[in-house]
Amino acid sequence: MYYQLQQVERICKDLNHLIDQNPLPVRDILYQPVHHQTPAEADNGDLLPFGSQDRWGGYDAYAWFRADVTLPQAYAGRKVVLEITVDQEHWTADSRQFILFVGGEMKQGVDVNHRRIVLCHDAVAGTTFRLDLQAYAGLVEKRTGLEMRLIVEDEAVKAVYYDLHVPCQVAAELPEGDKTRLDILHVLNQAIRLLDLRKPESQAFTDSVQRTRQFMETEFYQKLCGQQPIQATAVGHTHIDVAWLWTLAQTRQKIARSFSTVLQLMDLYPDYVFMSSQPQLYSYLQKDYPEVFQRVKERIAEG
């Protein structure tokens, strides 16, 4: 059974590498250092080219980045995500923070734990997106780079990866000889034999992914994952210290980052539920970002 677990883990690792396809670096990024939350002034001629070797930042520093990206023909009909990265060793929870605007509208907060943003689910080749990134360096002196790239995300491969990976993680935590562990590994062992990994992205591979998903849905999630004596309900939550390792002004921006990210998650996952119990946060949001506040009110009304 130990080797069965290793085999499933290996298959999951291979699938994880197949989720991202056709990466496309974002070129011609422009940059402008600003004071605090100054709006991007893209038409005043002060934006400078920002290349792969350039660095930005500094203690309590703000900046704006801008790029225009056009979707190539290879992206047509696919789910496209934008990935944003900085120098990994210098990206921590209390440093680099961003708000992404797409076409002038606030889209999502970006930080070390939220690096990807869905741009579209059914891409139209030739569509151009204007990306504006409001950046905050944090209370650190480090200067870092910034890179962006577009990626096609294969939703079917991603789904089958998690269908297999999550039960595999559960089985790994259970003791040897545990019946639940043995039952999980038995189903997983059958499932991975339905996958045709000889030629990824081929029709045979695509068909085998669908068969595996259907098998896991029936044999594992329906038959094996029946009603349990204990049920756990997960509710999203973010606790934002109003003044901690950042300034009060940065707290107000962090609220917008967090709440816009939550709203994006609700668009992606209709069952996602979130709660926040700090009235002061709502007060700041209403004053600083009324458009986000209005969207929050709409979601509250929906429950």
Short mmCIF file of C-alpha atoms in Angstrom, two decimals:
data_model
loop_
_atom_site.label_atom_id
_atom_site.label_comp_id
_atom_site.label_asym_id
_atom_site.label_seq_id
_atom_site.Cartn_x
_atom_site.Cartn_y
_atom_site.Cartn_z
CA MET A 1 0.00 0.00 0.00
CA TYR A 2 2.98 2.30 0.58
CA TYR A 3 3.98 1.96 -3.06
CA GLN A 4 0.39 2.58 -4.15
CA LEU A 5 0.46 5.90 -2.32
CA GLN A 6 3.78 6.82 -3.92
CA GLN A 7 2.41 5.97 -7.35
CA VAL A 8 -0.67 8.18 -6.92
CA GLU A 9 1.51 11.01 -5.61
CA ARG A 10 3.70 10.71 -8.69
CA ILE A 11 0.72 10.79 -11.05
CA CYS A 12 -0.63 13.86 -9.22
CA LYS A 13 2.72 15.58 -9.62
CA ASP A 14 2.67 14.90 -13.37
CA LEU A 15 -0.89 16.21 -13.67
CA ASN A 16 -0.01 19.37 -11.75
CA HIS A 17 2.65 20.17 -14.35
CA LEU A 18 0.05 19.80 -17.12
CA ILE A 19 -2.45 22.33 -15.74
CA ASP A 20 -0.57 25.38 -17.05
CA GLN A 21 -0.16 25.65 -20.81
CA ASN A 22 1.16 28.17 -23.34
CA PRO A 23 2.81 30.64 -20.91
CA LEU A 24 3.29 34.09 -22.42
CA PRO A 25 5.45 36.71 -20.65
CA VAL A 26 3.92 40.18 -20.46
CA ARG A 27 6.24 42.59 -22.26
CA ASP A 28 6.49 46.38 -22.30
CA ILE A 29 5.61 46.90 -18.64
CA LEU A 30 5.57 50.58 -17.63
CA TYR A 31 6.36 51.91 -14.17
CA GLN A 32 5.74 55.07 -12.15
CA PRO A 33 6.71 55.68 -8.49
CA VAL A 34 3.99 57.66 -6.71
CA HIS A 35 3.08 59.00 -3.27
CA HIS A 36 0.62 56.90 -1.27
CA GLN A 37 -2.57 56.07 -3.19
CA THR A 38 -2.14 58.54 -6.06
CA PRO A 39 -4.16 57.33 -9.07
CA ALA A 40 -2.24 56.03 -12.06
CA GLU A 41 -1.48 58.93 -14.37
CA ALA A 42 -0.82 56.94 -17.47
CA ASP A 43 -1.13 59.78 -19.97
CA ASN A 44 1.22 62.33 -18.45
CA GLY A 45 4.39 60.92 -19.98
CA ASP A 46 5.99 60.00 -16.64
CA LEU A 47 5.65 56.23 -17.01
CA LEU A 48 9.01 54.54 -17.53
CA PRO A 49 9.85 51.15 -19.08
CA PHE A 50 10.32 48.41 -16.46
CA GLY A 51 12.45 45.50 -17.62
CA SER A 52 13.37 42.12 -16.18
CA GLN A 53 16.53 43.54 -14.59
CA ASP A 54 14.86 46.62 -13.08
CA ARG A 55 14.02 46.91 -9.38
CA TRP A 56 11.45 48.89 -7.43
CA GLY A 57 10.48 49.39 -3.81
CA GLY A 58 11.89 50.92 -0.65
CA TYR A 59 10.45 51.59 2.79
CA ASP A 60 6.72 52.49 2.58
CA ALA A 61 7.04 53.02 -1.19
CA TYR A 62 4.16 53.08 -3.67
CA ALA A 63 4.14 52.64 -7.44
CA TRP A 64 1.93 51.97 -10.43
CA PHE A 65 2.63 49.43 -13.16
CA ARG A 66 0.82 49.27 -16.48
CA ALA A 67 0.79 46.85 -19.40
CA ASP A 68 -1.48 46.16 -22.37
CA VAL A 69 -1.82 42.49 -23.32
CA THR A 70 -3.47 40.99 -26.39
CA LEU A 71 -4.63 37.38 -26.40
CA PRO A 72 -3.07 35.25 -29.18
CA GLN A 73 -4.97 32.83 -31.40
CA ALA A 74 -3.66 29.88 -29.36
CA TYR A 75 -5.71 31.14 -26.38
CA ALA A 76 -9.05 31.15 -28.21
CA GLY A 77 -11.83 29.52 -26.21
CA ARG A 78 -9.59 28.80 -23.23
CA LYS A 79 -9.45 29.93 -19.60
CA VAL A 80 -6.72 32.57 -19.25
CA VAL A 81 -5.09 33.62 -15.99
CA LEU A 82 -2.60 36.35 -15.19
CA GLU A 83 0.26 35.40 -12.86
CA ILE A 84 2.21 38.09 -10.98
CA THR A 85 5.51 37.37 -9.25
CA VAL A 86 8.32 39.20 -7.47
CA ASP A 87 11.66 37.91 -6.16
CA GLN A 88 10.45 34.95 -4.14
CA GLU A 89 12.81 35.28 -1.19
CA HIS A 90 11.62 38.83 -0.56
CA TRP A 91 7.86 38.22 -0.87
CA THR A 92 6.26 37.83 2.54
CA ALA A 93 2.82 38.48 4.01
CA ASP A 94 3.81 41.96 5.23
CA SER A 95 5.66 43.10 2.10
CA ARG A 96 4.65 43.41 -1.58
CA GLN A 97 0.90 44.07 -1.91
CA PHE A 98 -1.02 44.96 -5.08
CA ILE A 99 -4.46 45.83 -6.39
CA LEU A 100 -5.08 44.83 -10.00
CA PHE A 101 -7.33 46.97 -12.19
CA VAL A 102 -8.47 45.53 -15.53
CA GLY A 103 -9.82 48.05 -17.97
CA GLY A 104 -9.96 50.62 -15.17
CA GLU A 105 -12.07 48.44 -12.85
CA MET A 106 -10.77 46.97 -9.61
CA LYS A 107 -10.37 43.24 -10.14
CA GLN A 108 -8.54 41.63 -7.22
CA GLY A 109 -5.93 41.98 -4.52
CA VAL A 110 -2.58 40.35 -5.15
CA ASP A 111 -0.11 39.18 -2.51
CA VAL A 112 2.15 36.23 -1.69
CA ASN A 113 -0.91 33.98 -1.20
CA HIS A 114 -2.94 35.30 -4.17
CA ARG A 115 -0.71 35.49 -7.22
CA ARG A 116 -3.15 34.52 -9.96
CA ILE A 117 -6.14 36.32 -11.42
CA VAL A 118 -8.62 34.87 -13.91
CA LEU A 119 -8.89 37.24 -16.87
CA CYS A 120 -11.48 35.26 -18.85
CA HIS A 121 -13.01 31.79 -19.11
CA ASP A 122 -13.69 31.74 -22.85
CA ALA A 123 -10.93 33.79 -24.45
CA VAL A 124 -11.47 35.64 -27.71
CA ALA A 125 -8.27 35.90 -29.73
CA GLY A 126 -7.21 39.50 -30.36
CA THR A 127 -8.86 40.85 -27.20
CA THR A 128 -6.67 43.45 -25.48
CA PHE A 129 -6.67 43.97 -21.70
CA ARG A 130 -5.24 47.05 -20.01
CA LEU A 131 -3.65 46.00 -16.74
CA ASP A 132 -2.97 48.58 -14.02
CA LEU A 133 -1.26 47.42 -10.86
CA GLN A 134 -1.32 49.59 -7.76
CA ALA A 135 1.75 48.48 -5.81
CA TYR A 136 2.84 48.87 -2.20
CA ALA A 137 6.34 47.77 -1.20
CA GLY A 138 5.69 47.36 2.53
CA LEU A 139 7.75 48.52 5.49
CA VAL A 140 10.95 46.94 4.19
CA GLU A 141 13.96 48.44 2.45
CA LYS A 142 14.31 45.66 -0.11
CA ARG A 143 13.97 46.44 -3.80
CA THR A 144 12.65 43.67 -6.04
CA GLY A 145 11.71 42.92 -9.59
CA LEU A 146 8.21 42.33 -10.94
CA GLU A 147 7.10 39.97 -13.66
CA MET A 148 3.74 39.12 -15.20
CA ARG A 149 2.75 36.33 -17.55
CA LEU A 150 -0.39 34.96 -19.13
CA ILE A 151 -1.19 31.27 -18.82
CA VAL A 152 -3.84 29.01 -20.29
CA GLU A 153 -5.25 26.93 -17.44
CA ASP A 154 -6.64 23.53 -18.40
CA GLU A 155 -9.73 23.32 -16.20
CA ALA A 156 -10.34 19.58 -16.78
CA VAL A 157 -6.77 18.65 -15.83
CA LYS A 158 -6.94 20.93 -12.80
CA ALA A 159 -10.18 19.29 -11.72
CA VAL A 160 -8.89 15.72 -12.03
CA TYR A 161 -5.68 16.74 -10.25
CA TYR A 162 -7.62 17.88 -7.19
CA ASP A 163 -10.02 14.92 -7.44
CA LEU A 164 -6.98 12.68 -6.93
CA HIS A 165 -4.65 14.86 -4.90
CA VAL A 166 -6.99 15.66 -2.00
CA PRO A 167 -7.93 12.00 -1.25
CA CYS A 168 -4.26 11.11 -1.64
CA GLN A 169 -3.35 13.69 1.02
CA VAL A 170 -6.01 12.28 3.33
CA ALA A 171 -4.76 8.73 2.84
CA ALA A 172 -1.19 9.82 3.59
CA GLU A 173 -2.28 11.14 7.01
CA LEU A 174 -4.07 7.94 8.03
CA PRO A 175 -2.18 5.11 9.79
CA GLU A 176 -1.01 2.02 7.90
CA GLY A 177 -3.70 -0.65 7.92
CA ASP A 178 -6.54 1.83 8.57
CA LYS A 179 -9.59 0.65 6.62
CA THR A 180 -10.45 4.13 5.32
CA ARG A 181 -6.89 4.52 4.07
CA LEU A 182 -7.06 1.16 2.32
CA ASP A 183 -10.43 1.98 0.74
CA ILE A 184 -9.17 5.35 -0.54
CA LEU A 185 -6.01 3.85 -2.01
CA HIS A 186 -8.01 1.06 -3.67
CA VAL A 187 -10.18 3.59 -5.52
CA LEU A 188 -7.23 5.85 -6.37
CA ASN A 189 -5.28 2.89 -7.71
CA GLN A 190 -8.15 2.06 -10.06
CA ALA A 191 -8.57 5.71 -11.09
CA ILE A 192 -4.98 6.39 -12.13
CA ARG A 193 -5.10 3.34 -14.43
CA LEU A 194 -7.77 5.08 -16.47
CA LEU A 195 -5.40 7.95 -17.29
CA ASP A 196 -3.55 7.91 -20.61
CA LEU A 197 -0.45 10.01 -19.98
CA ARG A 198 1.52 8.87 -23.01
CA LYS A 199 0.82 12.05 -24.98
CA PRO A 200 -0.52 14.98 -22.93
CA GLU A 201 -2.98 17.32 -24.69
CA SER A 202 -3.89 14.56 -27.16
CA GLN A 203 -7.50 13.46 -27.64
CA ALA A 204 -6.70 10.16 -25.93
CA PHE A 205 -5.37 12.06 -22.91
CA THR A 206 -8.40 14.38 -22.84
CA ASP A 207 -10.83 11.46 -23.03
CA SER A 208 -9.00 9.62 -20.26
CA VAL A 209 -9.16 12.69 -18.00
CA GLN A 210 -12.94 12.77 -18.44
CA ARG A 211 -13.24 9.04 -17.70
CA THR A 212 -11.15 9.43 -14.55
CA ARG A 213 -13.24 12.35 -13.31
CA GLN A 214 -16.45 10.39 -13.85
CA PHE A 215 -14.98 7.35 -12.09
CA MET A 216 -13.88 9.41 -9.06
CA GLU A 217 -17.25 11.15 -8.87
CA THR A 218 -19.12 7.83 -8.78
CA GLU A 219 -16.78 5.46 -6.96
CA PHE A 220 -15.21 7.85 -4.49
CA TYR A 221 -17.23 11.02 -3.94
CA GLN A 222 -20.63 9.33 -4.15
CA LYS A 223 -20.09 5.77 -2.90
CA LEU A 224 -17.17 6.11 -0.49
CA CYS A 225 -17.78 9.62 0.84
CA GLY A 226 -21.15 9.03 2.39
CA GLN A 227 -22.72 10.86 5.30
CA GLN A 228 -20.36 11.02 8.28
CA PRO A 229 -21.23 11.37 12.00
CA ILE A 230 -19.28 14.63 12.09
CA GLN A 231 -19.67 17.36 9.49
CA ALA A 232 -17.41 20.37 9.08
CA THR A 233 -18.49 23.59 7.41
CA ALA A 234 -15.79 25.95 6.15
CA VAL A 235 -16.45 29.69 6.04
CA GLY A 236 -13.93 32.12 4.58
CA HIS A 237 -12.64 34.83 6.90
CA THR A 238 -9.89 37.44 7.04
CA HIS A 239 -8.84 39.09 10.27
CA ILE A 240 -7.34 42.48 9.44
CA ASP A 241 -5.49 44.23 12.25
CA VAL A 242 -6.34 47.90 11.82
CA ALA A 243 -2.76 48.91 12.74
CA TRP A 244 -0.16 46.16 12.97
CA LEU A 245 2.84 45.67 10.66
CA TRP A 246 1.57 48.40 8.39
CA THR A 247 0.31 51.96 8.59
CA LEU A 248 -3.33 52.92 9.07
CA ALA A 249 -3.41 54.20 5.49
CA GLN A 250 -2.18 50.81 4.30
CA THR A 251 -4.86 49.07 6.39
CA ARG A 252 -7.51 50.92 4.43
CA GLN A 253 -6.01 49.74 1.16
CA LYS A 254 -5.61 46.19 2.50
CA ILE A 255 -9.37 46.09 3.10
CA ALA A 256 -9.99 46.79 -0.58
CA ARG A 257 -7.47 44.14 -1.59
CA SER A 258 -9.02 41.51 0.66
CA PHE A 259 -12.66 42.24 -0.14
CA SER A 260 -12.11 42.51 -3.91
CA THR A 261 -10.33 39.13 -3.77
CA VAL A 262 -13.27 37.64 -1.87
CA LEU A 263 -15.70 38.99 -4.47
CA GLN A 264 -13.60 37.45 -7.23
CA LEU A 265 -13.64 34.10 -5.42
CA MET A 266 -17.45 34.29 -5.18
CA ASP A 267 -17.60 34.80 -8.95
CA LEU A 268 -15.38 31.76 -9.48
CA TYR A 269 -16.98 29.53 -6.81
CA PRO A 270 -20.73 30.17 -6.35
CA ASP A 271 -20.84 28.17 -3.09
CA TYR A 272 -18.11 30.23 -1.45
CA VAL A 273 -19.25 31.95 1.77
CA PHE A 274 -17.31 34.67 3.58
CA MET A 275 -17.77 36.53 6.85
CA SER A 276 -16.14 39.59 8.37
CA SER A 277 -17.13 40.92 11.79
CA GLN A 278 -15.19 44.21 12.00
CA PRO A 279 -17.59 47.16 11.44
CA GLN A 280 -14.69 49.61 11.08
CA LEU A 281 -13.53 47.80 7.95
CA TYR A 282 -16.88 48.33 6.27
CA SER A 283 -16.81 52.00 7.22
CA TYR A 284 -13.39 52.49 5.62
CA LEU A 285 -14.43 50.52 2.54
CA GLN A 286 -17.57 52.62 2.08
CA LYS A 287 -15.55 55.85 2.20
CA ASP A 288 -12.52 54.78 0.17
CA TYR A 289 -13.86 52.26 -2.36
CA PRO A 290 -17.63 52.79 -2.71
CA GLU A 291 -17.84 50.60 -5.82
CA VAL A 292 -16.43 47.63 -3.90
CA PHE A 293 -18.66 48.41 -0.93
CA GLN A 294 -21.71 48.31 -3.20
CA ARG A 295 -20.70 44.87 -4.51
CA VAL A 296 -20.27 43.67 -0.90
CA LYS A 297 -23.78 44.88 -0.08
CA GLU A 298 -25.14 42.95 -3.04
CA ARG A 299 -23.45 39.74 -1.89
CA ILE A 300 -24.73 40.26 1.67
CA ALA A 301 -28.25 40.58 0.30
CA GLU A 302 -27.73 37.22 -1.46
CA GLY A 303 -26.74 35.64 1.85
#
